[in-house]
Coordinates of C-alpha atoms in Angstrom, one line a residue:
X1 CA -3.9 24.1 -17.1
X2 CA -8.1 23.5 -17.3
X3 CA -7.8 20.4 -17.2
X4 CA -5.4 20.0 -14.2
X5 CA -7.4 22.4 -12.6
X6 CA -10.7 20.6 -13.5
X7 CA -9.3 17.7 -11.6
X8 CA -8.1 19.8 -8.9
X9 CA -11.7 20.9 -8.3
X10 CA -12.7 17.2 -8.5
X11 CA -10.8 15.8 -6.1
X12 CA -11.3 19.1 -3.2
X13 CA -15.1 18.8 -3.9
X14 CA -14.5 15.0 -3.8
X15 CA -12.3 15.6 0.0
X16 CA -15.0 17.9 1.0
X17 CA -18.1 15.4 0.5
X18 CA -16.3 12.5 2.4
X19 CA -15.2 14.9 5.0
X20 CA -19.1 15.6 5.6
X21 CA -20.3 12.3 5.1
X22 CA -17.3 11.3 7.5
X23 CA -19.1 13.8 10.2
X24 CA -22.5 13.5 9.8
X25 CA -23.9 10.2 8.3
X26 CA -22.5 7.3 10.4
X27 CA -25.3 7.7 13.4
X28 CA -28.1 7.6 10.1
X29 CA -26.0 4.5 8.5
X30 CA -25.2 2.6 11.6
X31 CA -29.1 2.6 13.2
X32 CA -30.0 1.5 9.5
X33 CA -27.3 -1.6 9.2
X34 CA -27.8 -2.6 12.6
X35 CA -31.7 -2.1 13.2
X36 CA -30.4 0.0 17.0
X37 CA -30.5 2.9 17.7
X38 CA -30.4 6.0 17.0
X39 CA -28.6 7.6 19.7
X40 CA -27.4 11.6 20.1
X41 CA -24.1 11.5 22.4
X42 CA -25.5 12.1 26.1
X43 CA -28.5 9.4 24.7
X44 CA -25.9 6.9 24.3
X45 CA -23.5 8.0 26.8
X46 CA -27.0 6.9 29.9
X47 CA -27.4 3.6 27.9
X48 CA -23.5 2.8 27.8
X49 CA -23.3 3.5 31.8
X50 CA -26.8 1.6 32.8
X51 CA -25.8 -1.2 29.9
X52 CA -22.6 -1.6 31.7
X53 CA -23.6 -1.4 35.1
X54 CA -26.0 -4.7 33.9
X55 CA -23.6 -6.7 32.7
X56 CA -21.4 -6.3 35.7
X57 CA -24.4 -7.2 38.1
X58 CA -25.1 -9.8 35.8
X59 CA -22.0 -11.4 36.2
X60 CA -21.8 -13.2 32.9
X61 CA -19.1 -13.3 30.3
X62 CA -21.9 -13.1 27.6
X63 CA -23.1 -9.5 27.0
X64 CA -26.4 -8.9 28.0
X65 CA -28.8 -8.0 25.5
X66 CA -29.0 -4.2 25.6
X67 CA -24.8 -3.9 25.8
X68 CA -24.7 -6.2 22.8
X69 CA -27.1 -4.0 21.0
X70 CA -25.0 -1.0 21.6
X71 CA -21.8 -3.3 20.7
X72 CA -23.6 -3.8 17.6
X73 CA -24.7 -0.7 16.7
X74 CA -20.9 1.0 17.3
X75 CA -19.3 -1.7 15.3
X76 CA -21.7 -0.5 12.1
X77 CA -21.0 2.9 13.2
X78 CA -17.1 2.7 13.2
X79 CA -17.4 0.6 10.0
X80 CA -19.3 3.4 8.2
X81 CA -16.6 5.7 9.3
X82 CA -14.1 3.9 8.3
X83 CA -14.8 3.4 4.8
X84 CA -15.2 7.2 4.9
X85 CA -12.2 7.8 6.3
X86 CA -10.5 5.2 3.8
X87 CA -12.2 6.6 1.3
X88 CA -11.0 10.0 1.9
X89 CA -7.6 8.5 2.2
X90 CA -7.8 7.6 -1.6
X91 CA -8.6 10.7 -2.6
X92 CA -6.3 12.8 -1.0
X93 CA -3.1 10.2 -1.8
X94 CA -4.3 11.0 -5.6
X95 CA -4.2 14.5 -4.9
X96 CA -0.9 14.6 -3.0
X97 CA 1.1 12.7 -6.1
X98 CA -1.0 14.6 -8.3
X99 CA 0.7 17.9 -6.8
X100 CA 4.0 16.6 -6.7
X101 CA 3.8 15.8 -10.0
X102 CA 3.0 18.8 -10.9
X103 CA 5.6 20.7 -9.0
X104 CA 7.9 18.4 -10.3
X105 CA 6.9 19.4 -13.9
X106 CA 6.2 22.9 -13.2
X107 CA 8.1 25.3 -16.2
X108 CA 11.3 26.5 -14.6
X109 CA 9.9 30.4 -15.2
X110 CA 6.6 29.3 -12.8
X111 CA 6.6 29.9 -9.1
X112 CA 6.3 26.5 -7.4
X113 CA 5.8 27.7 -4.1
X114 CA 2.0 27.6 -4.2
X115 CA 2.0 24.1 -5.3
X116 CA 4.2 22.6 -2.8
X117 CA 2.8 24.7 0.1
X118 CA -0.9 23.0 -1.3
X119 CA 1.3 20.1 -1.5
X120 CA 2.4 19.9 2.0
X121 CA -1.3 20.5 3.4
X122 CA -3.0 17.9 1.2
X123 CA -0.3 15.4 2.9
X124 CA -1.0 16.4 6.2
X125 CA -5.1 16.0 5.9
X126 CA -3.6 12.5 4.5
X127 CA -2.2 11.8 8.0
X128 CA -5.4 12.9 9.3
X129 CA -7.1 10.3 7.7
X130 CA -4.8 7.6 8.4
X131 CA -5.3 8.3 11.7
X132 CA -8.9 7.8 11.7
X133 CA -8.8 5.1 10.0
X134 CA -6.5 3.9 12.7
X135 CA -8.7 5.3 15.2
X136 CA -11.9 3.7 13.8
X137 CA -10.6 0.2 13.0
X138 CA -9.9 -0.3 16.7
X139 CA -13.3 0.2 17.6
X140 CA -14.9 -2.5 15.2
X141 CA -12.2 -4.8 16.3
X142 CA -13.0 -4.5 20.0
X143 CA -16.2 -2.3 19.6
X144 CA -17.2 -3.1 23.8
X145 CA -13.7 -2.1 24.9
X146 CA -14.6 1.1 22.5
X147 CA -17.9 1.8 24.4
X148 CA -16.1 1.3 27.6
X149 CA -14.0 4.3 27.1
X150 CA -17.3 6.4 27.4
X151 CA -18.1 5.6 30.9
X152 CA -17.8 8.7 33.3
X153 CA -15.4 6.9 35.4
X154 CA -14.2 10.2 36.3
X155 CA -17.5 11.7 37.6
X156 CA -19.0 8.8 38.3
X157 CA -21.8 8.1 41.4
X158 CA -24.2 5.7 42.0
X159 CA -24.4 2.3 41.0
X160 CA -21.9 3.3 38.2
X161 CA -19.5 4.3 41.1
X162 CA -20.0 1.0 43.0
X163 CA -19.3 -0.9 40.0
X164 CA -15.6 1.1 39.3
X165 CA -15.1 0.5 43.1
X166 CA -15.5 -3.4 42.7
X167 CA -13.6 -3.3 39.5
X168 CA -10.5 -1.8 40.8
X169 CA -11.0 -4.3 43.6
X170 CA -10.8 -7.0 41.3
X171 CA -8.2 -5.8 39.8
X172 CA -5.8 -5.5 42.6
X173 CA -5.9 -9.7 42.0
X174 CA -6.7 -10.2 38.9
X175 CA -6.5 -14.0 37.7
X176 CA -8.0 -16.5 35.4
X177 CA -11.0 -16.6 38.6
X178 CA -11.6 -13.3 38.5
X179 CA -15.7 -12.7 37.6
X180 CA -16.5 -13.1 33.8
X181 CA -17.2 -9.8 32.9
X182 CA -14.5 -8.3 34.2
X183 CA -11.9 -10.9 32.2
X184 CA -14.1 -9.9 29.0
X185 CA -13.1 -6.0 29.2
X186 CA -9.1 -7.0 30.0
X187 CA -9.1 -9.1 26.5
X188 CA -11.2 -6.9 25.1
X189 CA -9.1 -4.0 26.0
X190 CA -6.1 -5.9 25.0
X191 CA -7.6 -6.9 20.9
X192 CA -8.4 -3.1 21.4
X193 CA -4.5 -2.2 21.6
X194 CA -3.4 -5.1 19.4
X195 CA -5.1 -3.5 16.7
X196 CA -3.3 -0.1 16.5
X197 CA 0.0 -1.8 17.9
X198 CA 0.3 -4.3 14.4
X199 CA -1.0 -1.5 12.3
X200 CA 2.0 1.2 13.6
X201 CA 4.7 -1.4 13.4
X202 CA 3.7 -2.3 10.0
X203 CA 3.3 1.2 9.1
X204 CA 6.7 2.2 11.0
X205 CA 8.5 -0.5 8.5
X206 CA 6.8 1.0 5.6
X207 CA 7.8 4.5 6.7
X208 CA 11.1 3.8 7.4
X209 CA 11.5 1.8 3.7
X210 CA 9.7 5.1 2.2
X211 CA 12.4 7.2 3.8
X212 CA 15.5 5.5 2.8
X213 CA 14.6 5.0 -0.4
X214 CA 13.9 8.7 -0.6
X215 CA 17.4 9.5 0.3
X216 CA 18.6 7.6 -2.6
X217 CA 16.7 8.6 -5.0
X218 CA 17.6 12.0 -3.8
X219 CA 20.9 11.3 -3.4
X220 CA 21.3 10.0 -7.3
X221 CA 19.5 13.5 -8.9
X222 CA 21.7 15.7 -10.2
X223 CA 22.6 18.9 -8.4
X224 CA 20.8 20.8 -11.0
X225 CA 17.1 18.7 -10.7
X226 CA 16.4 21.0 -7.7
X227 CA 12.8 20.4 -7.5
X228 CA 12.9 16.4 -7.6
X229 CA 15.8 16.7 -5.0
X230 CA 13.6 19.0 -2.3
X231 CA 10.3 17.0 -3.3
X232 CA 12.7 13.7 -1.8
X233 CA 14.2 15.0 0.6
X234 CA 10.9 16.0 1.8
X235 CA 9.4 12.8 1.6
X236 CA 12.7 11.7 3.2
X237 CA 12.1 13.6 6.0
X238 CA 8.2 13.4 6.5
X239 CA 8.6 9.7 6.7
X240 CA 11.1 9.7 9.4
X241 CA 9.3 12.3 11.3
X242 CA 6.3 10.1 10.9
X243 CA 7.8 6.6 11.6
X244 CA 9.3 8.1 14.6
X245 CA 5.5 9.1 16.1
X246 CA 4.5 5.6 15.0
X247 CA 6.7 3.9 16.7
X248 CA 6.3 5.6 19.9
X249 CA 2.5 5.0 19.2
X250 CA 2.9 1.6 18.5
X251 CA 5.3 1.0 22.1
X252 CA 2.6 2.4 23.9
X253 CA -0.2 0.2 22.4
X254 CA 2.1 -2.9 22.4
X255 CA 2.9 -2.0 26.8
X256 CA -1.4 -1.6 27.2
X257 CA -2.2 -4.7 25.7
X258 CA 0.6 -7.2 27.0
X259 CA -0.7 -5.7 30.5
X260 CA -3.9 -4.8 29.8
X261 CA -5.7 -5.8 33.3
X262 CA -3.2 -2.5 34.4
X263 CA -4.6 -0.6 31.5
X264 CA -8.1 -1.0 32.8
X265 CA -7.2 -0.7 36.3
X266 CA -5.3 3.0 35.2
X267 CA -9.0 3.6 33.3
X268 CA -11.1 3.0 36.6
X269 CA -9.1 5.2 38.4
X270 CA -9.3 7.9 36.3
X271 CA -5.6 8.0 34.9
X272 CA -5.8 6.2 31.6

């Protein structure tokens, strides 16, 4: 029992440390690795706004030095966050497996609901960590599109408002002859959504397989083996629900990737 408690304590401390690192460490580590920054939130938004306006005015597909530096910083920022989120996901997965085993092997006279409750919470946190991994991988693959999402187009004024208006006008008749910066935005946003679409469809297949295997495992268990049957049933239900949610997410991102000009237009209209 002492060994189990010690193991759970270490896993809890590891999860807490990684969560704090996920929140606090990316700006400083991204600055160290990229050589750019550091930026606070307001400063980053201002720089992104100015960089996109200059990039649009430059009319070249090649990123301006300022936007290139910001994209490099942003890629490293999300690389750090991805590493932390992956490590956290591994810790939570290990913890969830340990708790499930403890639940199954607990003595018949022992109340199992606290272990089941802890396993449910840890599993839910693992889902959150998974979402964080996917979201940050998006920004690694398409950092410029990710930065674009920081533009305050809904309250834009001055140069940014003029740029947004020009982008909207150009997108009404988008083609291969459209301005190079616009084509870059469209292509980068397509990559941004393709990442989630690929991960989403792959995850949906994996979750469906897990649900099917869990249903079969539950059916094979004798009726007196209540805890294993309950665990298999819970895994099957959770996997099925998550598979449906992931399919919806993957479908939405597939649609956006296939019609990325429309997605960019929706963003600059403030409806994305």
